[in-house]
Every structure is written in structure tokens, then in C-alpha cells.
GROMACS .gro file of C-alpha atoms in nm:
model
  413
    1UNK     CA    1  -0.814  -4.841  -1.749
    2UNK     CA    2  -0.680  -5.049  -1.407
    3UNK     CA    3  -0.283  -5.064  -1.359
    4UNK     CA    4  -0.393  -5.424  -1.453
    5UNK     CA    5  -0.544  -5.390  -1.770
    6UNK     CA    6  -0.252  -5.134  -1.868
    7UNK     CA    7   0.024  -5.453  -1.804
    8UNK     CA    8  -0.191  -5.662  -1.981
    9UNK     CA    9  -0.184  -5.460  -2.279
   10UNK     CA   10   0.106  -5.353  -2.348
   11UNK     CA   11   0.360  -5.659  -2.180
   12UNK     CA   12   0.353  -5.814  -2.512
   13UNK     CA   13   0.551  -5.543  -2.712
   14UNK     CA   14   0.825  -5.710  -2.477
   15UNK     CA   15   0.860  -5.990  -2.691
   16UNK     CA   16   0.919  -5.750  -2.971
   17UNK     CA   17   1.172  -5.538  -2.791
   18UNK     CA   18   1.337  -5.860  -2.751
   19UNK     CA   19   1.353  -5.910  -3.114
   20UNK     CA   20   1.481  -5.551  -3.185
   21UNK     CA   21   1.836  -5.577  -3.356
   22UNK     CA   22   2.129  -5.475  -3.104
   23UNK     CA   23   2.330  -5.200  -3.113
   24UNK     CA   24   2.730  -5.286  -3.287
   25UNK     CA   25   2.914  -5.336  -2.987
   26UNK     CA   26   3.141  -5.024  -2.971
   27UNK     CA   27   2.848  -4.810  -2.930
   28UNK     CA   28   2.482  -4.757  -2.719
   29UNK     CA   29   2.132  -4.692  -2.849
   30UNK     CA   30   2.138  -4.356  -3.052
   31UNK     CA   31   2.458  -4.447  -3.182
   32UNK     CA   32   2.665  -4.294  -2.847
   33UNK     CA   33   3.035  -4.437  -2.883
   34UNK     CA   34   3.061  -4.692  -2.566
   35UNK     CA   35   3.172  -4.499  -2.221
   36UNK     CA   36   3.386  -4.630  -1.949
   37UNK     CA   37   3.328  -4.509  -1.584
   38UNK     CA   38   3.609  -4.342  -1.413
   39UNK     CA   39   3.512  -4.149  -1.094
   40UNK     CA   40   3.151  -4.155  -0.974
   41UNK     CA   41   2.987  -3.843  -1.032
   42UNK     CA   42   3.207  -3.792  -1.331
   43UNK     CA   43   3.039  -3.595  -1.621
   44UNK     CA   44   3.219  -3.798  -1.913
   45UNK     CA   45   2.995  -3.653  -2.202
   46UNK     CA   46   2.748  -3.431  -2.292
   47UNK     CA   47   2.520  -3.329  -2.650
   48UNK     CA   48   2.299  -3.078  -2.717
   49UNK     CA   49   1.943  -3.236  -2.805
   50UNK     CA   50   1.771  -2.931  -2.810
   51UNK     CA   51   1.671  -2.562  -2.763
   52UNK     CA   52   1.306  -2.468  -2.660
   53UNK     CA   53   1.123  -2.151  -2.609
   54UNK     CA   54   0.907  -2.065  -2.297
   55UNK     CA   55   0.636  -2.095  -2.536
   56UNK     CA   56   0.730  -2.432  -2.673
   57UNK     CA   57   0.733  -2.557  -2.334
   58UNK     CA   58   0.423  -2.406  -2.242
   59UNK     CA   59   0.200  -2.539  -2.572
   60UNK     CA   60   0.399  -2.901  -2.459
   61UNK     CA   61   0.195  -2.912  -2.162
   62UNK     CA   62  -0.177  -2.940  -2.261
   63UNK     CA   63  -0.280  -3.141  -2.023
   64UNK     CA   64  -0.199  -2.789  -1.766
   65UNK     CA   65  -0.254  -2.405  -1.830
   66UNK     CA   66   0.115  -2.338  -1.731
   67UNK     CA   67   0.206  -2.026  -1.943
   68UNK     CA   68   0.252  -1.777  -1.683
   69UNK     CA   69   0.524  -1.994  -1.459
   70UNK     CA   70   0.723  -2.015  -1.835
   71UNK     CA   71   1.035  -1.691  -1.811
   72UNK     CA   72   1.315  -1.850  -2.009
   73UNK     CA   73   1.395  -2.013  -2.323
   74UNK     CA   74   1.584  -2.353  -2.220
   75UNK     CA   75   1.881  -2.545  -2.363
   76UNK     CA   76   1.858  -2.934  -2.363
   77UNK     CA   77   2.098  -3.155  -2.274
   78UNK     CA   78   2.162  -3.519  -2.252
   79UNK     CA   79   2.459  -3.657  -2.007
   80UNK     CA   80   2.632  -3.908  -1.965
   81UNK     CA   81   2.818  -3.984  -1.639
   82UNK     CA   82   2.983  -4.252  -1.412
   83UNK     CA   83   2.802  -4.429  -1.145
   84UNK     CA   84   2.767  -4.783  -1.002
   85UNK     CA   85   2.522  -5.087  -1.073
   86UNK     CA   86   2.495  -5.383  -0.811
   87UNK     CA   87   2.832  -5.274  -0.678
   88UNK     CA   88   2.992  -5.249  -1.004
   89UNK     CA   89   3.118  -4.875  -1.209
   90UNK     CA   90   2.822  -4.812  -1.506
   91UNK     CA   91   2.800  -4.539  -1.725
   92UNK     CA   92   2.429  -4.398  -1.665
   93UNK     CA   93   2.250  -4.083  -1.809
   94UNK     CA   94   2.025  -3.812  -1.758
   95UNK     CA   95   1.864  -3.486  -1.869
   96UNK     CA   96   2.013  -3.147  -1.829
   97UNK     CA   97   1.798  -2.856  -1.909
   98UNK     CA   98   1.958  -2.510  -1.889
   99UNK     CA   99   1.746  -2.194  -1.871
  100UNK     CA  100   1.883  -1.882  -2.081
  101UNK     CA  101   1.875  -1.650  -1.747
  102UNK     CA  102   2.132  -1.446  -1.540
  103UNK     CA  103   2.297  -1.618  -1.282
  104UNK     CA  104   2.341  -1.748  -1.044
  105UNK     CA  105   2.106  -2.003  -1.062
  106UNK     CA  106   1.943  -2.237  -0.882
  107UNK     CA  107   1.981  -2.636  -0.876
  108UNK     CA  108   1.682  -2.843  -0.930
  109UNK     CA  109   1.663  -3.246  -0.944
  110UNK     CA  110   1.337  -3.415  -1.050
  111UNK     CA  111   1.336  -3.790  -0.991
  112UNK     CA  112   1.110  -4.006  -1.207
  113UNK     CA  113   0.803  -4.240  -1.143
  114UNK     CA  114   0.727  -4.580  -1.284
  115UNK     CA  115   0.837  -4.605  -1.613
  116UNK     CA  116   0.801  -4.985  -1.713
  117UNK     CA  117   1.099  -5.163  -1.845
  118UNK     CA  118   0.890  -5.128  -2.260
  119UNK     CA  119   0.752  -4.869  -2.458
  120UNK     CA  120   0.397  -4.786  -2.308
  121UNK     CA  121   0.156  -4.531  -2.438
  122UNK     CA  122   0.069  -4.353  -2.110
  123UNK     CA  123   0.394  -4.199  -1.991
  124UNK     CA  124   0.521  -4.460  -1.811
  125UNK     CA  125   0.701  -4.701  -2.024
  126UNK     CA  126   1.058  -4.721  -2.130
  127UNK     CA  127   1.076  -4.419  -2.400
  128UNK     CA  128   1.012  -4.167  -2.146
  129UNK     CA  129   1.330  -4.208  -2.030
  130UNK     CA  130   1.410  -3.816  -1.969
  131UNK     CA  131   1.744  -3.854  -2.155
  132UNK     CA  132   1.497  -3.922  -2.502
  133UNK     CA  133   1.300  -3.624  -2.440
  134UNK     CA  134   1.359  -3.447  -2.817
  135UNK     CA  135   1.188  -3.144  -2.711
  136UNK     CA  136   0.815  -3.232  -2.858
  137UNK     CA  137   0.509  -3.280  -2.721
  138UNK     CA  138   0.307  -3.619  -2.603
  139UNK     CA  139   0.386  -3.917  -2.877
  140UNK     CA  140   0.185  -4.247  -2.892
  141UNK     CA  141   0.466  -4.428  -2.763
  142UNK     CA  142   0.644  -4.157  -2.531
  143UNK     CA  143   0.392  -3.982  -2.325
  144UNK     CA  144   0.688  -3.780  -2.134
  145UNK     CA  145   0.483  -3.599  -1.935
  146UNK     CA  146   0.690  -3.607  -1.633
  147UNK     CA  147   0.990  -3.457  -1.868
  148UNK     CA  148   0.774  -3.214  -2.048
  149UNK     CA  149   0.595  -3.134  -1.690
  150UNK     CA  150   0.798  -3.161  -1.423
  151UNK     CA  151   1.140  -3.103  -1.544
  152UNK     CA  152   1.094  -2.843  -1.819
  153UNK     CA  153   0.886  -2.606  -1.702
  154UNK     CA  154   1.102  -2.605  -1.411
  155UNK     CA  155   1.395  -2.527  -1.640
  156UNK     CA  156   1.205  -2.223  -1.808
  157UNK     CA  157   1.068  -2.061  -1.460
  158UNK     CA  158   1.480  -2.043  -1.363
  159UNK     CA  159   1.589  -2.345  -1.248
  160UNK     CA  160   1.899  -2.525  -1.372
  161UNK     CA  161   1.754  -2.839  -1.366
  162UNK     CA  162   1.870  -3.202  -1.392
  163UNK     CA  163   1.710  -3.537  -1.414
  164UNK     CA  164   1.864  -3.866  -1.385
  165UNK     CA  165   1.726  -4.197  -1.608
  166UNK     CA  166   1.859  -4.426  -1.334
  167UNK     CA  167   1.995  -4.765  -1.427
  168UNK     CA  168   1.797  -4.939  -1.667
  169UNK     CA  169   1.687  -4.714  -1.948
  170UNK     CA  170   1.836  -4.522  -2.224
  171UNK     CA  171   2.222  -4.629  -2.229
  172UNK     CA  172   2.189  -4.929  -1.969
  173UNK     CA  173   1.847  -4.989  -2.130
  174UNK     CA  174   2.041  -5.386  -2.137
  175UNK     CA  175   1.988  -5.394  -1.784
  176UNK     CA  176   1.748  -5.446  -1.524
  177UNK     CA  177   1.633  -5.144  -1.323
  178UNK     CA  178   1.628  -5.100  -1.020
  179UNK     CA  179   1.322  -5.061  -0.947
  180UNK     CA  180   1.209  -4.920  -0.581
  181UNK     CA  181   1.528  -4.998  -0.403
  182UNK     CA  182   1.601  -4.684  -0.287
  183UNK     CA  183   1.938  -4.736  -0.175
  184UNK     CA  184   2.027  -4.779  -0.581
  185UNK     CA  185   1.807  -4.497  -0.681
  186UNK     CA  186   1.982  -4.277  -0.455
  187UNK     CA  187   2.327  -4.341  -0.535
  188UNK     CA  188   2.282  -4.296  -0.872
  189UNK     CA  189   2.037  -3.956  -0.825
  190UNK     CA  190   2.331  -3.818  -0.597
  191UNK     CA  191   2.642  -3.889  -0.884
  192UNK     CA  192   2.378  -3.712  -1.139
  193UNK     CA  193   2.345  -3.408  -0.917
  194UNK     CA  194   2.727  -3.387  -0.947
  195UNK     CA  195   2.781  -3.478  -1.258
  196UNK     CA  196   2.513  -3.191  -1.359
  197UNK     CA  197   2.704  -2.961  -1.158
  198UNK     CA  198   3.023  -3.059  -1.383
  199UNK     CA  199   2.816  -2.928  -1.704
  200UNK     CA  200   2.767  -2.622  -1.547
  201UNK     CA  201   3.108  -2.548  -1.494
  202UNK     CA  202   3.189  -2.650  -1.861
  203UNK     CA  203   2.876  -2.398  -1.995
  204UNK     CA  204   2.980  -2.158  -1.778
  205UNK     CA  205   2.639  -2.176  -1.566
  206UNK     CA  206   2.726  -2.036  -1.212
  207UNK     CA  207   2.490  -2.144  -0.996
  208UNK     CA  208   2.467  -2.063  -0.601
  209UNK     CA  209   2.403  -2.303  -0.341
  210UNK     CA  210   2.074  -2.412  -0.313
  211UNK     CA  211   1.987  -2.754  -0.397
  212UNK     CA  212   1.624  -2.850  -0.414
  213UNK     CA  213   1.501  -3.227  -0.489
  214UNK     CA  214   1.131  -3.347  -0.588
  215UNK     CA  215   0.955  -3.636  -0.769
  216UNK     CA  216   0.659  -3.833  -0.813
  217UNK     CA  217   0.541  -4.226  -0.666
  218UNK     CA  218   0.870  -4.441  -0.730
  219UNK     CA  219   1.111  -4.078  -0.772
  220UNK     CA  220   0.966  -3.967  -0.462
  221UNK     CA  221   1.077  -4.246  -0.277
  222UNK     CA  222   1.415  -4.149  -0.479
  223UNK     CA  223   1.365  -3.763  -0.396
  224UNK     CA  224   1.361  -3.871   0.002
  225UNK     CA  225   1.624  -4.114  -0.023
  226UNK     CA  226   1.845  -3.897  -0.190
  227UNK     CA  227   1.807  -3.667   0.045
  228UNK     CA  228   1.904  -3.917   0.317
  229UNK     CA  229   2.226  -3.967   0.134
  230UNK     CA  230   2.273  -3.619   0.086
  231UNK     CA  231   2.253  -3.558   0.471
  232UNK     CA  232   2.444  -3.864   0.608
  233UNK     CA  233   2.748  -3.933   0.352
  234UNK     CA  234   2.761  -3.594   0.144
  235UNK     CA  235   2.755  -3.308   0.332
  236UNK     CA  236   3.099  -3.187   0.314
  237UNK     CA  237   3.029  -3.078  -0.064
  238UNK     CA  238   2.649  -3.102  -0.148
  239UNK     CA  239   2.353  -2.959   0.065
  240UNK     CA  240   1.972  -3.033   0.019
  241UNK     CA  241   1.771  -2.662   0.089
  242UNK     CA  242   1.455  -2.856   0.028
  243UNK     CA  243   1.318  -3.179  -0.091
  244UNK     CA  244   0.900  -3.199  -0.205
  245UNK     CA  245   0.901  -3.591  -0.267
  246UNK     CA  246   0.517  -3.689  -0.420
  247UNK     CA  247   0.313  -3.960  -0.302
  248UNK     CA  248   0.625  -4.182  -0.280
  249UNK     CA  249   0.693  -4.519  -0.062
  250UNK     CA  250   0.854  -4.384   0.192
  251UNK     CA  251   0.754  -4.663   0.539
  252UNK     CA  252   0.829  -4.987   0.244
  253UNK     CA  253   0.821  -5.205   0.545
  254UNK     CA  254   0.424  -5.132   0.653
  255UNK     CA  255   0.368  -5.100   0.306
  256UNK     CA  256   0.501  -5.478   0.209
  257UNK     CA  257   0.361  -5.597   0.517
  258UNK     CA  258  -0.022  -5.481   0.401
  259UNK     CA  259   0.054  -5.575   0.010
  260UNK     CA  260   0.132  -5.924   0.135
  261UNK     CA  261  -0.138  -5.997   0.413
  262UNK     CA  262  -0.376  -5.818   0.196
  263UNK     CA  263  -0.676  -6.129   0.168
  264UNK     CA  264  -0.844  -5.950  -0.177
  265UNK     CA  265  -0.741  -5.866  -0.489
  266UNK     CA  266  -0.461  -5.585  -0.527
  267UNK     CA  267  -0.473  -5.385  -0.872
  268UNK     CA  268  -0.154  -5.292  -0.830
  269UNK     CA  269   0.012  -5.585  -0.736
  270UNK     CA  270   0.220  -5.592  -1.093
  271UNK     CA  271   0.457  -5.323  -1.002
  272UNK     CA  272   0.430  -5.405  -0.636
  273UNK     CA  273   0.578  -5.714  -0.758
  274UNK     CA  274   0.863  -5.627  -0.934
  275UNK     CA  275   0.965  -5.440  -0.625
  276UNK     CA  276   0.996  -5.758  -0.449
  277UNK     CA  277   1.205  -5.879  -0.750
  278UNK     CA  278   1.384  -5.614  -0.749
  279UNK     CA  279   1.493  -5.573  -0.343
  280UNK     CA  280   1.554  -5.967  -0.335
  281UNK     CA  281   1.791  -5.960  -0.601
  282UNK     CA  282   1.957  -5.589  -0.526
  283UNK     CA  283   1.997  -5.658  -0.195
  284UNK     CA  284   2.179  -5.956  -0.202
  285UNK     CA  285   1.896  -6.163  -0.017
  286UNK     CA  286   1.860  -6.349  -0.286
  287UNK     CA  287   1.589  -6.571  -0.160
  288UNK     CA  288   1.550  -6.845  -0.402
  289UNK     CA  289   1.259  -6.767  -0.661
  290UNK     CA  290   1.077  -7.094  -0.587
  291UNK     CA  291   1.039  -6.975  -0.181
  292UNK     CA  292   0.875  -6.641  -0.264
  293UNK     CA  293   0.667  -6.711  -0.601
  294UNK     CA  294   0.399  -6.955  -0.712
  295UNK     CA  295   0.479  -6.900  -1.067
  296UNK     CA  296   0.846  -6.913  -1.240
  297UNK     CA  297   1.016  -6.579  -1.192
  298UNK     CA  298   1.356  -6.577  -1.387
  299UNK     CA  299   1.330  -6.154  -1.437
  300UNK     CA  300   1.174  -5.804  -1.415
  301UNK     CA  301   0.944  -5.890  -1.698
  302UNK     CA  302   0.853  -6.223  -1.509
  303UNK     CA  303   0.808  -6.064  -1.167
  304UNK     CA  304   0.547  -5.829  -1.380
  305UNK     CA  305   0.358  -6.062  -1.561
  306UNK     CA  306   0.131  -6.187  -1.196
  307UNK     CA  307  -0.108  -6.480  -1.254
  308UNK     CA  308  -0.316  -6.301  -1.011
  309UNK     CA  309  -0.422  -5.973  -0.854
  310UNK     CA  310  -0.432  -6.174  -0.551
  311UNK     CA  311  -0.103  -6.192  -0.306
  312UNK     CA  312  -0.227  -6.543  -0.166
  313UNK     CA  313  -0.243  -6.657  -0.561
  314UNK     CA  314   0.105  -6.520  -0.639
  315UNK     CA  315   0.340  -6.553  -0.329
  316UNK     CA  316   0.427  -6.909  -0.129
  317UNK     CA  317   0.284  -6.920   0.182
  318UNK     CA  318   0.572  -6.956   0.338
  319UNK     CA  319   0.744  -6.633   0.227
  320UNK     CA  320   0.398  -6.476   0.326
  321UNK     CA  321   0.414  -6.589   0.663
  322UNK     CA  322   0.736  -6.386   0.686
  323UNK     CA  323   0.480  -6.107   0.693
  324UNK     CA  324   0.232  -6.172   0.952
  325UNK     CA  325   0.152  -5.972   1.270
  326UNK     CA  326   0.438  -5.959   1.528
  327UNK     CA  327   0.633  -6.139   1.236
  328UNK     CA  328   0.954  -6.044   1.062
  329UNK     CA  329   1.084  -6.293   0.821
  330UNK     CA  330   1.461  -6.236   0.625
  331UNK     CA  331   1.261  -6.003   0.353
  332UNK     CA  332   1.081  -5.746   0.583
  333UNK     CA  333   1.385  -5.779   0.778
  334UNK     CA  334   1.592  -5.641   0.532
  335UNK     CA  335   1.349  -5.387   0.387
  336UNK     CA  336   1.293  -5.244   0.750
  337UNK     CA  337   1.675  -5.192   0.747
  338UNK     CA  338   1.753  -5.085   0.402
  339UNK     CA  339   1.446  -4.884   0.257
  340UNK     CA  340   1.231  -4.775   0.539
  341UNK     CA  341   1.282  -4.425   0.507
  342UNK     CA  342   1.031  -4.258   0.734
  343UNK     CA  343   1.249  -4.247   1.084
  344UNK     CA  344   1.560  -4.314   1.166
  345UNK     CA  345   1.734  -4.024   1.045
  346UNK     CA  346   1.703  -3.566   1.085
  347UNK     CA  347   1.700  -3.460   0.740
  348UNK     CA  348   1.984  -3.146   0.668
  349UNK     CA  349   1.710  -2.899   0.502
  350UNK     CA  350   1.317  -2.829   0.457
  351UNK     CA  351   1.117  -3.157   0.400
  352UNK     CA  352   0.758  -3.055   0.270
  353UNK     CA  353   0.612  -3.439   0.173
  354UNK     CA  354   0.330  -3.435  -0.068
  355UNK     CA  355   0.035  -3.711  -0.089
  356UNK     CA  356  -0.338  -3.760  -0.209
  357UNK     CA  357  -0.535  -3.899   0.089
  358UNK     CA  358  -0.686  -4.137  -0.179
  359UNK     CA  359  -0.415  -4.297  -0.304
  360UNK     CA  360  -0.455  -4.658  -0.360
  361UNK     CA  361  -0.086  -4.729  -0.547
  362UNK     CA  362   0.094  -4.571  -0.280
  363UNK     CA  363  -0.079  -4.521   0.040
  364UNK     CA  364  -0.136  -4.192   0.200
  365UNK     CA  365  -0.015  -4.351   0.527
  366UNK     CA  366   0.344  -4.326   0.316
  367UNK     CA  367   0.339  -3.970   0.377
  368UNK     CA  368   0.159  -3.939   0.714
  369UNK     CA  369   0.396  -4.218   0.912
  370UNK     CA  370   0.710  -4.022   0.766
  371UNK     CA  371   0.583  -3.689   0.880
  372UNK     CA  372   0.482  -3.813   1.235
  373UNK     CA  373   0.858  -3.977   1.282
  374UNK     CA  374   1.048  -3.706   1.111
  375UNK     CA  375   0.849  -3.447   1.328
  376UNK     CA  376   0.983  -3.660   1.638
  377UNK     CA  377   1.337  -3.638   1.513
  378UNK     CA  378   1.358  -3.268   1.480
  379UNK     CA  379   1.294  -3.221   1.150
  380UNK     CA  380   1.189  -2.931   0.961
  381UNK     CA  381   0.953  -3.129   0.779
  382UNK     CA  382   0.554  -3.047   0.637
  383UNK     CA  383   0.281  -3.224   0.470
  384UNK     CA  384   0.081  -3.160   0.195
  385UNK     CA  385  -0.219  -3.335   0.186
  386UNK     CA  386  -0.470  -3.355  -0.128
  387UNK     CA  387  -0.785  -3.477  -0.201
  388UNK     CA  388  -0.715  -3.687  -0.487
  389UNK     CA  389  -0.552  -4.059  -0.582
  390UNK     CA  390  -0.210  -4.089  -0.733
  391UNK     CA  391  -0.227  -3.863  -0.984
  392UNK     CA  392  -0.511  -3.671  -0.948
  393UNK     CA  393  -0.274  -3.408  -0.770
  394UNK     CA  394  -0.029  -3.351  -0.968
  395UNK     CA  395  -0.085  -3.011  -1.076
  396UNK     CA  396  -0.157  -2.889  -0.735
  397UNK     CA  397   0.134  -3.035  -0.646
  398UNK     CA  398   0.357  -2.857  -0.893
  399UNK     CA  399   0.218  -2.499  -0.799
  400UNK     CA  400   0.218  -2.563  -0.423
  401UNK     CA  401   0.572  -2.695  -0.438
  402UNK     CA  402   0.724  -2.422  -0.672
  403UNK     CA  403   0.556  -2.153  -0.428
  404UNK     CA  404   0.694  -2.315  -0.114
  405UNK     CA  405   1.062  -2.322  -0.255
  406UNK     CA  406   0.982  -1.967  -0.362
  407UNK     CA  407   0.864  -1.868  -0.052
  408UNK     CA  408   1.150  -2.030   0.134
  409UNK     CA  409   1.411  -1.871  -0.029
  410UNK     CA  410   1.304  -1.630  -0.278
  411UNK     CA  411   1.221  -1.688  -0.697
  412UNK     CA  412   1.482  -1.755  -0.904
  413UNK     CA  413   1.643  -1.498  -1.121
   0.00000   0.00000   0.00000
């Protein structure tokens, strides 16, 4: 089934999400009593959702033969912890999972892909949040493969592992995420490392001092941009040892500029979509709906809904134009300045980028423009290329990228 034909299935439970009764309003879906921000990065609550056995985790991955990278039985946690929204202090959570091994321990951050903004059966709607993960296996409404996968397995090889929602799902479910705009994605992934940190304290987890990020298509784009954060306006109290982002948009400004002068149709063109929602409005461009779109656009679930696979169908021509050769309109302006992430900066630890050279959601060229620049600047940067699509690679991925931080700095205990 196309990206396309997955939207069109499943944007109608929407409308029913929209009938859903609300929440009283002194508390938050599950029933958590309302929060109020104080500090970024403050931990302001944590439950226990779950313990799970190496061989729980294992037999919740059948999609991969994982059993002998499982060590530890893992405790579950969800947090909940202060952060910031369009400018403005939000309580946001995330996953903690805690393996049952000697310290110290090491830190590891997963950052999640697409997840759209309603249940979805495939592992990429709104219950896959990785605060909801209850410790089970794939449900017909909460794949959670990425949790089960990505973050768990993690947690049972060693790593003290945490795992932000971002804004937009689970507690702040009432909002819009923010989807793509990596300057959002990484403020909030960098107050989750700290607030995870905080737990540890409080469990009396020691860890030592190496940080490693990863994540997959919209999280790697988060992974990388977290790690540009990291290195330009944390280093006086966090340091990245090494980041693995995963076929993630990393050069947004060549990759809007080939979405929008694109002449056929673009299967993807839903999500690409709501990143151009989503940067207009986050940004503060705020270009007025009727100059970008040929349809009305009021919201995330508008910006979703495309008439067309086609960008000449969906955007004004004007707003188009901004994106012609040797042309830089207000939009690719701003993108170029704000999310481009592939030069500009010398990551402060390893790099080791990850892409299939068939990927048609997010372009291999992602991956291969950021090495090339990042290369140029110094970095201690590699790539990883596959032959696969988007997700074709995902378990070579895992094992190559667990070896390399192994490799760099030795296995966990």
C-alpha cells in the first residue's frame, strides 16, 4: 500500500477522534493530574508502566531475530517534564526504559519517525506515541515498532535509554505537532535528555558520560538536529559521543526545492505537506494559507488531506515560483536558514549518517550532501549506505549502528 492510499484510509478516524469525549479539565489523557512547567529540562513526574524481561522484549520483535543482542530485564517508565511549545513553557513526555545492569551505564536517545497526528494501524499513527508503549507486542491500532524495536532492545542490550514523544502526542495530544521543524524537535529532544538524566538520579542509575543519539526519517532529522544543539548551546553540561541519524531530512532546502518543482505526481506529498504547514506556521512566516495552497488549509489535518499527488495541483503558483532555479522566495529562505542541517556547523562527537540509496520519502541525497559538507568542516562524520528504500534497512541499520557505538567505545556493561 502507497503513503497515499495509507492517508486515504485511515484520515477519516479523525473525525472520530474529534468526537472522542475530553479529558475533565484538571487532568490529561490516562487520567495524569494536569502539570505546570517550571524549568526546562525539569523531570516533574514519573510512573512505572512496566517491567519486561530480555525475553519479553525479544518475542516483541517478530518482525527481527533479535534474541542474542537481549542481556537485561528492563524497567519502563513514562515522564513527564518541562519544555517549550511555539515559544511558550509545555509540559511534554517521553519514555524511559531502565535496564537491570551494573553501572555505570550508558545514555541512549532514540528520536521517532512519522507518527500521524490519529491512530493508524502500521506504526505510524498517534498511539505509538513511545510514552503508551504498555510493554506488549504489535496491536491493530499501535504498531509500536519503533518503541518495541528501537528503544527497547536498546534498553535490554545496556543502555539507559530515553525517548521523547515531542509536542503533539500523548499529554499535548491537544496540540499540533511539530512536525519536521527541527529547530522544535530539537529543543524538546535536548530538555528530554535532561530530564531523563533527572530520573536517573532519583533511581539511583549512575550513568557515565557518554551520550549517544539515533532515529529514523522525521527523528533522524531530530537525532542530527539535536546534536547541533547539543554542540552549539549545550556543551558546558551535555556532550554527544555519537549520533547514527536514519534516512532523515537533513539538506530541507534541496529537498523542498525538488518536492515543489517536481512536474509528476509525488506519493509522498501528504506528509511532505504538512511539513510546509508546519515550518510556515512554527516559524513565524506565516505566509497566508491562500498564497501557498490551492485548497483551504486551516490545520495539520488539512495540510494532510492533498487534493492531489501533484505539487502543481496543490500549491499556488506563485508560492511555487519561490522555488525555481536561481530562486529563493521568503519560504526556502527561511528553511535554508533554520533547518538546513547538512553544513554550516563541526559537530562535537562521531557522526555515522545512515541512508538507503533507494529511498523515495527521503532522498538518499539527504545523507550524501550532509556527509560531503560535514567532511569539509572537519567533522568526524561516516556514511552508511544501503541498498534498500526507507525502510527496507532498518534492521541493518540497528546492528551496524549498535556495533559502531560498540566499537567506538566499548559494549555496555
Amino acid at each position: 500500500m502507497t503513503c497515499a492510499e495509507r492517508l486515504a484510509a485511515v484520515l477519516s478516524v479523525s473525525l472520530l477522534a474529534a468526537c472522542a469525549p475530553t479529558a475533565p479539565d484538571d487532568v490529561v489523557g490516562g487520567g495524569v493530574p494536569k502539570l505546570e512547567p517550571s524549568e526546562r529540562g525539569d523531570l516533574l513526574r514519573h510512573e512505572k508502566a512496566a517491567t519486561l524481561t530480555g525475553e519479553q522484549i525479544a518475542a516483541n520483535v517478530p518482525e527481527y531475530e533479535l534474541a542474542e543482542l537481549v542481556r537485561y530485564d528492563v524497567d519502563v517508565y513514562r515522564v513527564y517534564y518541562s519544555s517549550v511549545y511555539k515559544g511558550t513553557p509545555e509540559v511534554l513526555s517521553g519514555l524511559v526504559m531502565v535496564p537491570r545492569a551494573a553501572g555505570p551505564l550508558s545514555h541512549y536517545q532514540y528520536h521517532h519517525g512519522t507518527m500521524l497526528p490519529f491512530p493508524s494501524s502500521d506504526g505510524e499513527g498517534s498511539l505509538d506515541a513511545p510514552s503508551l508503549y504498555d510493554g506488549s507486542g504489535p496491536k491493530d491500532d499501535a504498531n509500536q515498532l519503533e518503541t518495541r524495536f528501537l528503544v527497547a532492545v536498546p534498553a535490554s542490550h545496556g543502555y539507559f535509554v530515553s525517548a521523547p514523544d515531542y509536542a503533539g502526542y500523548n499529554i499535548t495530544s491537544d496540540l499540533e505537532h511539530t512536525y519536521a521543524y527541527h529547530p522544535e524537535l530539537a529543543a524538546v529532544s535536548v530538555d528530554m535528555i535532561l530530564a531523563a538524566q533527572t530520573l536517573a538520579e532519583q533511581l539511583d542509575v549512575t550513568l557515565n558520560d557518554r551520550l549517544f543519539l539515533a532515529g529514523w526519517s522525521e527523528g533522524g532529522g531530530a537525532t542530527l538536529a539535536t546534536h547541533k544543539l547539543i554542540t552549539e548551546e549545550h556543551s558546558d553540561r551535555l556532550a554527544v559521543t555519537a549520533s547514527a541519524p536514519f534516512a532523515g531530512p537533513y539538506h530541507m532546502s534541496r529537498f523542498y526545492r525538488e518536492i515543489m518543482t517536481a512536474e509528476g505526481e509525488l506519493d509522498s506529498l501528504a506528509i511532505y505537506n504538512w511539513a510546509v504547514y508546519s515550518a510556515n506556521t512554527l516559524s513565524g512566516l506565516n505566509i497566508p494559507a491562500e498564497e501557498i495552497w490551492r485548497y483551504p488549509v486551516a490545520g495539520a489535518l488539512d495540510a494532510l488531506s492533498v487534493p492531489s499527488q501533484r505539487p502543481t495541483e496543490v500549491y499556488q503558483r506563485g508560492f511555487l515560483d519561490g522555488f525555481a532555479e536561481g530562486v529563493e522566495g521568503d519560504f526556502l529562505a527561511m528553511v535554508a536558514e533554520r533547518q538546513d542541517l547538512h553544513e554550516g556547523w563541526t559537530p562535537r562527537g562521531k557522526v555515522f549518517l545512515h541512508s538507503g540509496e533507494q529511498d523515495d520519502i527521503v532522498p538518499y541525497y539527504n545523507s550524501v550532501d550532509t556527509y560531503t559538507a560535514l567532511l569539509a568542516a572537519d567533522a568526524d562524520v561516516v556514511l552508511r549506505t544501503y541498498a534498500g528504500d526507507h525502510y527496507s534497512p532498518a534492521e541493518s541499520y540497528f546492528r551496524t549502528m549498535m556495533s559502531d557505538f560498540e566499537e567506538l567505545l566499548g559494549p555496555p556493561p
